[in-house]
mmCIF file of C-alpha atoms in Angstrom:
data_model
loop_
_atom_site.group_PDB
_atom_site.id
_atom_site.type_symbol
_atom_site.label_atom_id
_atom_site.label_comp_id
_atom_site.label_asym_id
_atom_site.label_seq_id
_atom_site.Cartn_x
_atom_site.Cartn_y
_atom_site.Cartn_z
ATOM 1 C CA MET A 1 3.520 13.953 -21.412
ATOM 2 C CA SER A 2 -0.061 15.096 -20.844
ATOM 3 C CA ILE A 3 -0.846 17.096 -17.707
ATOM 4 C CA ALA A 4 -4.563 16.592 -18.383
ATOM 5 C CA ALA A 5 -4.126 12.813 -18.489
ATOM 6 C CA GLU A 6 -2.046 12.887 -15.323
ATOM 7 C CA ARG A 7 -4.731 14.853 -13.514
ATOM 8 C CA ALA A 8 -7.498 12.601 -14.867
ATOM 9 C CA ILE A 9 -5.630 9.524 -13.577
ATOM 10 C CA ASP A 10 -5.455 11.159 -10.161
ATOM 11 C CA GLU A 11 -9.175 11.941 -10.263
ATOM 12 C CA LEU A 12 -10.065 8.314 -10.971
ATOM 13 C CA ARG A 13 -7.729 7.089 -8.217
ATOM 14 C CA ARG A 14 -9.641 9.318 -5.803
ATOM 15 C CA GLY A 15 -12.967 7.842 -6.931
ATOM 16 C CA ARG A 16 -13.983 10.941 -8.847
ATOM 17 C CA ALA A 17 -15.432 11.285 -12.328
ATOM 18 C CA ALA A 18 -13.634 12.501 -15.444
ATOM 19 C CA ASN A 19 -14.750 13.685 -18.866
ATOM 20 C CA VAL A 20 -13.055 11.692 -21.635
ATOM 21 C CA ALA A 21 -13.746 13.597 -24.850
ATOM 22 C CA GLY A 22 -17.427 14.034 -23.992
ATOM 23 C CA LEU A 23 -17.914 10.724 -22.174
ATOM 24 C CA ALA A 24 -18.354 11.110 -18.413
ATOM 25 C CA VAL A 25 -16.865 8.139 -16.538
ATOM 26 C CA LEU A 26 -16.647 7.063 -12.897
ATOM 27 C CA PRO A 27 -14.593 4.083 -11.633
ATOM 28 C CA VAL A 28 -16.862 1.208 -10.627
ATOM 29 C CA GLU A 29 -14.595 -0.237 -7.928
ATOM 30 C CA LEU A 30 -14.427 3.045 -5.960
ATOM 31 C CA CYS A 31 -18.063 4.046 -6.380
ATOM 32 C CA GLY A 32 -20.676 3.801 -3.637
ATOM 33 C CA GLU A 33 -24.401 4.340 -4.001
ATOM 34 C CA ASP A 34 -24.314 8.047 -3.092
ATOM 35 C CA ALA A 35 -21.497 8.793 -5.529
ATOM 36 C CA LEU A 36 -23.285 6.905 -8.307
ATOM 37 C CA GLU A 37 -26.532 8.763 -7.649
ATOM 38 C CA ALA A 38 -24.730 12.099 -7.762
ATOM 39 C CA PHE A 39 -22.943 11.108 -10.981
ATOM 40 C CA GLU A 40 -26.144 10.034 -12.705
ATOM 41 C CA GLY A 41 -28.468 12.899 -11.885
ATOM 42 C CA ASP A 42 -31.529 12.410 -14.071
ATOM 43 C CA ALA A 43 -29.797 10.090 -16.580
ATOM 44 C CA ARG A 44 -29.146 6.434 -15.852
ATOM 45 C CA ALA A 45 -25.471 5.519 -16.271
ATOM 46 C CA ASP A 46 -24.435 2.331 -18.027
ATOM 47 C CA ILE A 47 -21.271 0.275 -17.463
ATOM 48 C CA LEU A 48 -18.187 0.113 -19.669
ATOM 49 C CA ILE A 49 -15.921 -2.958 -19.477
ATOM 50 C CA THR A 50 -13.294 -4.595 -21.686
ATOM 51 C CA ASP A 51 -14.047 -7.404 -24.092
ATOM 52 C CA LYS A 52 -11.928 -9.719 -21.912
ATOM 53 C CA ARG A 53 -14.247 -9.278 -18.937
ATOM 54 C CA ALA A 54 -17.311 -9.310 -21.194
ATOM 55 C CA ALA A 55 -16.282 -12.723 -22.492
ATOM 56 C CA GLN A 56 -16.551 -14.114 -18.965
ATOM 57 C CA LEU A 57 -20.096 -12.738 -18.792
ATOM 58 C CA ALA A 58 -21.003 -14.360 -22.132
ATOM 59 C CA LEU A 59 -21.279 -10.961 -23.810
ATOM 60 C CA ALA A 60 -18.374 -11.072 -26.282
ATOM 61 C CA ASN A 61 -16.059 -13.450 -28.088
ATOM 62 C CA GLN A 62 -12.568 -12.756 -26.748
ATOM 63 C CA LEU A 63 -10.946 -14.897 -29.473
ATOM 64 C CA GLY A 64 -12.145 -12.508 -32.153
ATOM 65 C CA ALA A 65 -10.802 -9.390 -30.494
ATOM 66 C CA ALA A 66 -7.508 -7.825 -31.560
ATOM 67 C CA GLY A 67 -6.302 -5.826 -28.599
ATOM 68 C CA MET A 68 -8.578 -4.282 -26.022
ATOM 69 C CA GLN A 69 -12.133 -3.623 -27.166
ATOM 70 C CA ALA A 70 -14.806 -1.754 -25.213
ATOM 71 C CA VAL A 71 -18.171 -3.294 -24.355
ATOM 72 C CA GLY A 72 -21.113 -1.402 -22.913
ATOM 73 C CA ILE A 73 -23.607 -3.018 -20.521
ATOM 74 C CA ALA A 74 -27.032 -1.541 -19.879
ATOM 75 C CA ARG A 75 -27.654 -0.923 -16.178
ATOM 76 C CA PRO A 76 -31.331 -1.487 -15.321
ATOM 77 C CA ASP A 77 -32.789 -0.560 -11.951
ATOM 78 C CA TRP A 78 -31.822 -3.881 -10.348
ATOM 79 C CA ILE A 79 -28.089 -3.230 -10.812
ATOM 80 C CA ASP A 80 -27.032 -0.899 -7.997
ATOM 81 C CA ALA A 81 -23.473 0.200 -7.159
ATOM 82 C CA ALA A 82 -22.720 -3.098 -5.407
ATOM 83 C CA GLY A 83 -24.116 -5.039 -8.341
ATOM 84 C CA ALA A 84 -21.937 -3.073 -10.727
ATOM 85 C CA ALA A 85 -18.896 -3.870 -8.565
ATOM 86 C CA ALA A 86 -19.756 -7.576 -8.787
ATOM 87 C CA ILE A 87 -19.854 -7.265 -12.575
ATOM 88 C CA ALA A 88 -16.460 -5.561 -12.617
ATOM 89 C CA ASP A 89 -14.591 -7.736 -10.118
ATOM 90 C CA PRO A 90 -14.319 -11.449 -10.972
ATOM 91 C CA THR A 91 -13.010 -12.296 -7.497
ATOM 92 C CA LEU A 92 -16.658 -11.887 -6.441
ATOM 93 C CA ASP A 93 -17.962 -14.376 -9.014
ATOM 94 C CA LEU A 94 -18.149 -17.248 -6.522
ATOM 95 C CA SER A 95 -19.683 -15.228 -3.691
ATOM 96 C CA LYS A 96 -22.156 -13.467 -6.030
ATOM 97 C CA PRO A 97 -22.730 -15.982 -8.822
ATOM 98 C CA MET A 98 -26.243 -14.920 -9.818
ATOM 99 C CA LYS A 99 -25.486 -12.276 -12.451
ATOM 100 C CA GLY A 100 -27.497 -11.302 -15.484
ATOM 101 C CA PRO A 101 -29.073 -11.597 -17.861
ATOM 102 C CA PHE A 102 -27.239 -8.582 -19.270
ATOM 103 C CA ARG A 103 -27.925 -6.490 -22.335
ATOM 104 C CA THR A 104 -25.161 -4.771 -24.245
ATOM 105 C CA VAL A 105 -25.490 -1.184 -25.404
ATOM 106 C CA THR A 106 -23.868 0.417 -28.420
ATOM 107 C CA VAL A 107 -20.551 2.133 -27.781
ATOM 108 C CA ASP A 108 -20.825 5.156 -30.073
ATOM 109 C CA ASP A 109 -17.154 6.181 -30.138
ATOM 110 C CA THR A 110 -14.939 3.132 -29.743
ATOM 111 C CA ALA A 111 -11.666 5.096 -29.624
ATOM 112 C CA ARG A 112 -13.022 7.261 -26.819
ATOM 113 C CA ALA A 113 -14.321 4.245 -24.907
ATOM 114 C CA ARG A 114 -10.991 2.403 -25.208
ATOM 115 C CA ALA A 115 -9.154 5.527 -24.052
ATOM 116 C CA ALA A 116 -11.408 5.743 -20.983
ATOM 117 C CA LEU A 117 -10.667 2.113 -20.095
ATOM 118 C CA GLN A 118 -6.954 2.719 -20.655
ATOM 119 C CA LEU A 119 -7.191 5.646 -18.231
ATOM 120 C CA ALA A 120 -8.578 3.278 -15.587
ATOM 121 C CA LYS A 121 -5.686 0.884 -16.239
ATOM 122 C CA LEU A 122 -3.164 3.707 -15.903
ATOM 123 C CA ALA A 123 -4.773 4.535 -12.556
ATOM 124 C CA GLY A 124 -4.176 0.952 -11.366
ATOM 125 C CA LEU A 125 -7.915 0.260 -11.224
ATOM 126 C CA LEU A 126 -10.082 -2.472 -12.661
ATOM 127 C CA PRO A 127 -10.986 -1.484 -16.237
ATOM 128 C CA ALA A 128 -14.664 -0.960 -15.496
ATOM 129 C CA LEU A 129 -16.407 2.413 -15.540
ATOM 130 C CA HIS A 130 -19.854 3.876 -15.073
ATOM 131 C CA MET A 131 -20.497 5.974 -18.183
ATOM 132 C CA ARG A 132 -22.936 8.511 -19.551
ATOM 133 C CA PRO A 133 -22.753 11.435 -21.981
ATOM 134 C CA ALA A 134 -21.085 14.487 -20.474
ATOM 135 C CA ARG A 135 -23.382 17.395 -19.632
ATOM 136 C CA ASP A 136 -22.827 21.141 -19.715
ATOM 137 C CA ASP A 137 -23.258 21.383 -15.945
ATOM 138 C CA ASP A 138 -20.608 18.712 -15.201
ATOM 139 C CA ASN A 139 -17.621 19.962 -13.282
ATOM 140 C CA PHE A 140 -15.330 17.100 -14.244
ATOM 141 C CA LEU A 141 -11.776 17.347 -15.436
ATOM 142 C CA THR A 142 -11.668 16.931 -19.228
ATOM 143 C CA VAL A 143 -9.068 14.915 -21.124
ATOM 144 C CA GLY A 144 -8.814 14.012 -24.798
ATOM 145 C CA VAL A 145 -8.199 10.663 -26.428
ATOM 146 C CA ALA A 146 -4.839 11.730 -27.871
ATOM 147 C CA GLU A 147 -3.697 12.975 -24.462
ATOM 148 C CA ILE A 148 -4.394 9.565 -22.896
ATOM 149 C CA GLU A 149 -2.677 7.726 -25.739
ATOM 150 C CA ALA A 150 0.415 9.919 -25.424
ATOM 151 C CA HIS A 151 0.653 9.799 -21.635
ATOM 152 C CA ARG A 152 2.925 6.759 -21.420
ATOM 153 C CA ALA A 153 4.931 7.587 -24.515
ATOM 154 C CA PRO A 154 8.580 6.608 -23.951
ATOM 155 C CA ALA A 155 9.604 10.052 -25.209
ATOM 156 C CA THR A 156 8.513 11.460 -21.850
ATOM 157 C CA LEU A 157 11.111 9.385 -19.959
ATOM 158 C CA ALA A 158 13.979 11.381 -18.551
ATOM 159 C CA GLU A 159 16.959 10.546 -16.393
ATOM 160 C CA VAL A 160 16.520 11.902 -12.866
ATOM 161 C CA THR A 161 19.728 10.955 -11.112
ATOM 162 C CA ARG A 162 22.476 8.338 -10.868
ATOM 163 C CA ALA A 163 24.660 7.081 -8.038
ATOM 164 C CA ARG A 164 27.048 4.298 -7.044
ATOM 165 C CA LEU A 165 25.187 1.291 -5.603
ATOM 166 C CA PRO A 166 27.404 -1.610 -4.453
ATOM 167 C CA LEU A 167 25.474 -4.888 -4.584
ATOM 168 C CA LYS A 168 26.158 -8.265 -3.027
ATOM 169 C CA ALA A 169 26.330 -9.668 -6.543
ATOM 170 C CA ALA A 170 28.501 -6.875 -7.935
ATOM 171 C CA LYS A 171 30.195 -4.116 -5.971
ATOM 172 C CA ASP A 172 30.927 -2.102 -9.115
ATOM 173 C CA THR A 173 27.331 -1.110 -9.826
ATOM 174 C CA GLN A 174 25.746 2.212 -10.685
ATOM 175 C CA VAL A 175 22.008 2.899 -10.427
ATOM 176 C CA ILE A 176 20.305 5.311 -12.823
ATOM 177 C CA ALA A 177 16.741 6.475 -12.188
ATOM 178 C CA PHE A 178 14.305 7.345 -14.979
ATOM 179 C CA ARG A 179 10.866 8.872 -14.644
ATOM 180 C CA SER A 180 7.993 10.213 -16.704
ATOM 181 C CA PRO A 181 6.343 13.271 -15.122
ATOM 182 C CA GLY A 182 3.597 11.933 -12.871
ATOM 183 C CA GLY A 183 4.465 8.352 -13.744
ATOM 184 C CA PRO A 184 6.325 5.546 -11.982
ATOM 185 C CA GLU A 185 10.082 5.470 -11.534
ATOM 186 C CA HIS A 186 12.177 2.839 -13.319
ATOM 187 C CA LEU A 187 15.780 1.890 -12.569
ATOM 188 C CA VAL A 188 18.781 0.858 -14.645
ATOM 189 C CA LEU A 189 21.587 -1.024 -12.912
ATOM 190 C CA MET A 190 24.889 -0.665 -14.785
ATOM 191 C CA ILE A 191 26.891 -3.617 -13.462
ATOM 192 C CA GLY A 192 30.660 -3.834 -13.822
ATOM 193 C CA LYS A 193 33.236 -1.351 -15.060
ATOM 194 C CA GLY A 194 31.816 -1.083 -18.564
ATOM 195 C CA ALA A 195 34.219 -3.550 -20.187
ATOM 196 C CA TYR A 196 31.456 -5.855 -21.451
ATOM 197 C CA GLY A 197 31.513 -5.045 -25.174
ATOM 198 C CA ASP A 198 29.012 -3.657 -27.617
ATOM 199 C CA ALA A 199 26.227 -6.135 -26.748
ATOM 200 C CA PRO A 200 26.044 -6.323 -22.932
ATOM 201 C CA LEU A 201 24.192 -9.121 -21.186
ATOM 202 C CA THR A 202 20.908 -7.463 -20.190
ATOM 203 C CA ARG A 203 17.912 -8.425 -18.079
ATOM 204 C CA LEU A 204 14.466 -6.789 -18.121
ATOM 205 C CA HIS A 205 12.944 -7.439 -14.699
ATOM 206 C CA SER A 206 9.398 -6.365 -13.888
ATOM 207 C CA ALA A 207 8.985 -5.357 -10.248
ATOM 208 C CA CYS A 208 7.426 -8.055 -8.071
ATOM 209 C CA LEU A 209 6.957 -6.955 -4.470
ATOM 210 C CA THR A 210 5.677 -10.342 -3.379
ATOM 211 C CA GLY A 211 8.544 -12.260 -4.977
ATOM 212 C CA ASP A 212 11.465 -9.827 -4.907
ATOM 213 C CA VAL A 213 10.916 -8.498 -1.383
ATOM 214 C CA LEU A 214 8.649 -10.902 0.487
ATOM 215 C CA GLY A 215 10.034 -14.145 -0.930
ATOM 216 C CA SER A 216 6.778 -15.472 -2.389
ATOM 217 C CA LEU A 217 6.872 -19.087 -3.541
ATOM 218 C CA LYS A 218 3.997 -18.538 -5.996
ATOM 219 C CA CYS A 219 6.390 -17.223 -8.660
ATOM 220 C CA ASP A 220 10.053 -17.372 -9.625
ATOM 221 C CA CYS A 221 10.609 -13.606 -9.737
ATOM 222 C CA GLY A 222 12.834 -13.118 -6.685
ATOM 223 C CA ASP A 223 15.066 -16.038 -7.601
ATOM 224 C CA GLN A 224 15.275 -14.832 -11.197
ATOM 225 C CA LEU A 225 16.273 -11.354 -10.059
ATOM 226 C CA ARG A 226 19.143 -12.640 -7.942
ATOM 227 C CA ALA A 227 20.199 -15.197 -10.555
ATOM 228 C CA ALA A 228 20.234 -12.485 -13.218
ATOM 229 C CA LEU A 229 22.472 -10.244 -11.116
ATOM 230 C CA ASP A 230 24.845 -13.157 -10.533
ATOM 231 C CA ALA A 231 24.884 -14.091 -14.221
ATOM 232 C CA ILE A 232 25.563 -10.526 -15.345
ATOM 233 C CA ALA A 233 28.370 -10.149 -12.818
ATOM 234 C CA ALA A 234 29.881 -13.477 -13.897
ATOM 235 C CA ASP A 235 29.793 -12.288 -17.517
ATOM 236 C CA GLY A 236 31.994 -9.333 -16.614
ATOM 237 C CA GLY A 237 29.136 -6.879 -16.271
ATOM 238 C CA GLY A 238 26.026 -5.713 -18.059
ATOM 239 C CA ILE A 239 22.656 -4.106 -17.482
ATOM 240 C CA LEU A 240 19.548 -4.874 -15.431
ATOM 241 C CA LEU A 241 16.387 -2.829 -15.882
ATOM 242 C CA TYR A 242 14.057 -2.821 -12.875
ATOM 243 C CA LEU A 243 10.701 -1.810 -14.333
ATOM 244 C CA GLN A 244 7.637 -0.743 -12.361
ATOM 245 C CA GLN A 245 5.320 -2.983 -14.363
ATOM 246 C CA GLU A 246 4.093 -5.303 -11.633
ATOM 247 C CA GLY A 247 1.960 -8.287 -12.549
ATOM 248 C CA ARG A 248 2.805 -8.041 -16.261
ATOM 249 C CA GLY A 249 1.717 -4.422 -16.100
ATOM 250 C CA ILE A 250 -1.625 -4.693 -14.259
ATOM 251 C CA GLY A 251 -0.297 -3.286 -10.975
ATOM 252 C CA LEU A 252 0.155 -4.679 -7.478
ATOM 253 C CA LEU A 253 -3.462 -4.625 -6.279
ATOM 254 C CA ASN A 254 -4.798 -6.197 -9.444
ATOM 255 C CA LYS A 255 -2.030 -8.798 -9.245
ATOM 256 C CA LEU A 256 -3.285 -9.685 -5.780
ATOM 257 C CA ARG A 257 -6.783 -10.008 -7.238
ATOM 258 C CA ALA A 258 -5.265 -12.387 -9.782
ATOM 259 C CA TYR A 259 -3.755 -14.365 -6.891
ATOM 260 C CA ARG A 260 -7.226 -14.707 -5.396
ATOM 261 C CA LEU A 261 -8.502 -16.022 -8.716
ATOM 262 C CA GLN A 262 -5.615 -18.486 -8.803
ATOM 263 C CA ASP A 263 -6.768 -19.713 -5.399
ATOM 264 C CA GLN A 264 -10.111 -20.386 -7.094
ATOM 265 C CA GLY A 265 -8.438 -22.577 -9.711
ATOM 266 C CA PHE A 266 -7.600 -20.212 -12.586
ATOM 267 C CA ASP A 267 -4.103 -19.956 -14.022
ATOM 268 C CA THR A 268 -2.222 -16.668 -14.397
ATOM 269 C CA VAL A 269 -3.372 -16.116 -17.979
ATOM 270 C CA ASP A 270 -7.061 -16.699 -17.285
ATOM 271 C CA ALA A 271 -6.851 -14.619 -14.105
ATOM 272 C CA ASN A 272 -5.666 -11.568 -16.053
ATOM 273 C CA LEU A 273 -8.337 -12.071 -18.701
ATOM 274 C CA ARG A 274 -11.100 -12.490 -16.116
ATOM 275 C CA LEU A 275 -10.014 -9.204 -14.526
ATOM 276 C CA GLY A 276 -10.497 -7.495 -17.889
ATOM 277 C CA PHE A 277 -6.824 -7.101 -18.781
ATOM 278 C CA GLU A 278 -4.740 -8.401 -21.644
ATOM 279 C CA VAL A 279 -2.494 -11.387 -20.949
ATOM 280 C CA ASP A 280 0.485 -8.987 -20.835
ATOM 281 C CA GLU A 281 0.026 -5.231 -20.339
ATOM 282 C CA ARG A 282 3.719 -4.317 -20.265
ATOM 283 C CA ASP A 283 5.079 -1.545 -22.494
ATOM 284 C CA PHE A 284 8.436 -2.568 -23.983
ATOM 285 C CA GLY A 285 8.871 0.933 -25.385
ATOM 286 C CA ILE A 286 9.781 2.084 -21.876
ATOM 287 C CA ALA A 287 12.599 -0.469 -21.614
ATOM 288 C CA ALA A 288 13.829 0.417 -25.102
ATOM 289 C CA ALA A 289 13.931 4.117 -24.250
ATOM 290 C CA MET A 290 15.906 3.398 -21.075
ATOM 291 C CA LEU A 291 18.411 1.262 -22.983
ATOM 292 C CA ARG A 292 18.876 4.037 -25.520
ATOM 293 C CA GLY A 293 19.315 6.441 -22.622
ATOM 294 C CA VAL A 294 22.339 4.495 -21.367
ATOM 295 C CA GLY A 295 23.750 3.957 -24.840
ATOM 296 C CA ALA A 296 22.826 0.280 -25.292
ATOM 297 C CA ALA A 297 21.651 -0.082 -28.882
ATOM 298 C CA ARG A 298 22.557 -3.782 -29.029
ATOM 299 C CA ILE A 299 22.193 -6.334 -26.240
ATOM 300 C CA ARG A 300 22.175 -10.013 -25.380
ATOM 301 C CA LEU A 301 18.897 -10.560 -23.562
ATOM 302 C CA LEU A 302 18.759 -12.754 -20.470
ATOM 303 C CA THR A 303 15.238 -14.195 -20.670
ATOM 304 C CA ASN A 304 13.124 -17.291 -21.260
ATOM 305 C CA ASN A 305 10.423 -15.195 -22.924
ATOM 306 C CA PRO A 306 10.727 -14.794 -26.722
ATOM 307 C CA HIS A 307 8.040 -12.083 -26.576
ATOM 308 C CA LYS A 308 10.509 -9.828 -24.763
ATOM 309 C CA VAL A 309 12.920 -10.237 -27.662
ATOM 310 C CA ALA A 310 10.199 -9.391 -30.172
ATOM 311 C CA GLY A 311 8.965 -6.478 -28.047
ATOM 312 C CA LEU A 312 12.400 -4.863 -27.818
ATOM 313 C CA GLU A 313 13.218 -5.427 -31.474
ATOM 314 C CA ALA A 314 9.902 -3.828 -32.436
ATOM 315 C CA GLU A 315 11.063 -0.765 -30.483
ATOM 316 C CA GLY A 316 14.399 -0.592 -32.294
ATOM 317 C CA VAL A 317 16.718 -2.451 -29.898
ATOM 318 C CA ALA A 318 18.888 -5.086 -31.591
ATOM 319 C CA VAL A 319 18.913 -8.368 -29.660
ATOM 320 C CA ASP A 320 21.955 -10.374 -30.753
ATOM 321 C CA ASP A 321 21.161 -13.402 -28.605
ATOM 322 C CA ARG A 322 18.611 -14.749 -26.139
ATOM 323 C CA VAL A 323 20.324 -16.244 -23.081
ATOM 324 C CA PRO A 324 18.151 -18.599 -20.948
ATOM 325 C CA LEU A 325 17.668 -17.908 -17.241
ATOM 326 C CA ILE A 326 16.649 -20.911 -15.153
ATOM 327 C CA ALA A 327 15.990 -20.208 -11.476
ATOM 328 C CA GLY A 328 13.325 -20.527 -8.813
ATOM 329 C CA HIS A 329 11.657 -23.769 -9.839
ATOM 330 C CA GLY A 330 9.771 -25.274 -6.908
ATOM 331 C CA GLU A 331 6.807 -27.367 -5.878
ATOM 332 C CA LEU A 332 4.534 -24.403 -5.144
ATOM 333 C CA ASN A 333 5.099 -22.606 -8.434
ATOM 334 C CA ALA A 334 5.108 -25.638 -10.763
ATOM 335 C CA ASP A 335 1.679 -24.788 -12.197
ATOM 336 C CA TYR A 336 2.689 -21.133 -12.639
ATOM 337 C CA LEU A 337 5.789 -22.143 -14.599
ATOM 338 C CA ALA A 338 3.826 -24.645 -16.666
ATOM 339 C CA THR A 339 1.397 -21.874 -17.616
ATOM 340 C CA LYS A 340 4.262 -19.630 -18.694
ATOM 341 C CA ARG A 341 5.623 -22.458 -20.823
ATOM 342 C CA ASP A 342 2.364 -23.700 -22.329
ATOM 343 C CA ARG A 343 0.337 -20.511 -22.702
ATOM 344 C CA THR A 344 2.793 -17.615 -23.064
ATOM 345 C CA GLY A 345 5.609 -19.348 -24.924
ATOM 346 C CA HIS A 346 8.356 -19.245 -22.294
ATOM 347 C CA GLN A 347 11.155 -21.631 -23.148
ATOM 348 C CA LEU A 348 11.906 -23.213 -19.794
#
């Protein structure tokens, strides 16, 4: 756990600048003209985006990139704060289509630049930053690359509390809350009386406010959550992890931006990429740490997504079997489900 990283995340969320190992950065989406002018001083700030967003601007080849790469864009006089926001936010591409031509600038320290973009992601912001070299007279909070990389380390997870939580699907349920200092809270539901063997039926469920709570028909999340609880109860008990990794880890507001892009004709995969994110930003190390915390070293995983199996096994959790979960298929989410099947390998 890094206190400096936690404080830097909070600074970016408030629209303030931070110093990432000598690189001064300011979030594009929260920056107005006055804030940008104050940040720049006498030195013009450029723009830092991910390779995924750069590919949409014809500045990088996303197919050649392994993981998130950082791309710098020169910011000439004609790109003001609003113009930078249009570069960062693809939901504005149709309303502000006349962008460019752009010129890339060399990113001197790629590890530092990637860490700065990761900081923006951790803050729930678009991964797009105004950047310039830090100056001696800056009064920005400073954070190192290693501190950002370690911030979400599963080792920082700790159990906070546990309590009985009778559910409609299973009255004999206990809820256990885990938290990293300064980070989101994740829940484990221990369903049944514990007589479900050495490899309990287990579901990893990423939080989906729109589906789980509001009953959205754009996805199958709410139906899958309820079907998973029913299936685990019918199996005699097991485990459900409720993970605060909304929108495959991009956060609620960015997921809603992705919805807007879907309204423009893009599928869920392309929407995430256009926003500058990876196809899936979830950290399976968090789920693995929670399973170890409740003593589940081996599980049977209730999922249609083979990548979840691979992700958990890479983190040291033995998955004895993958159990399909079919629920929530409907007319309004047919394209969404087809994308999961055809582009992310879900076995529906």
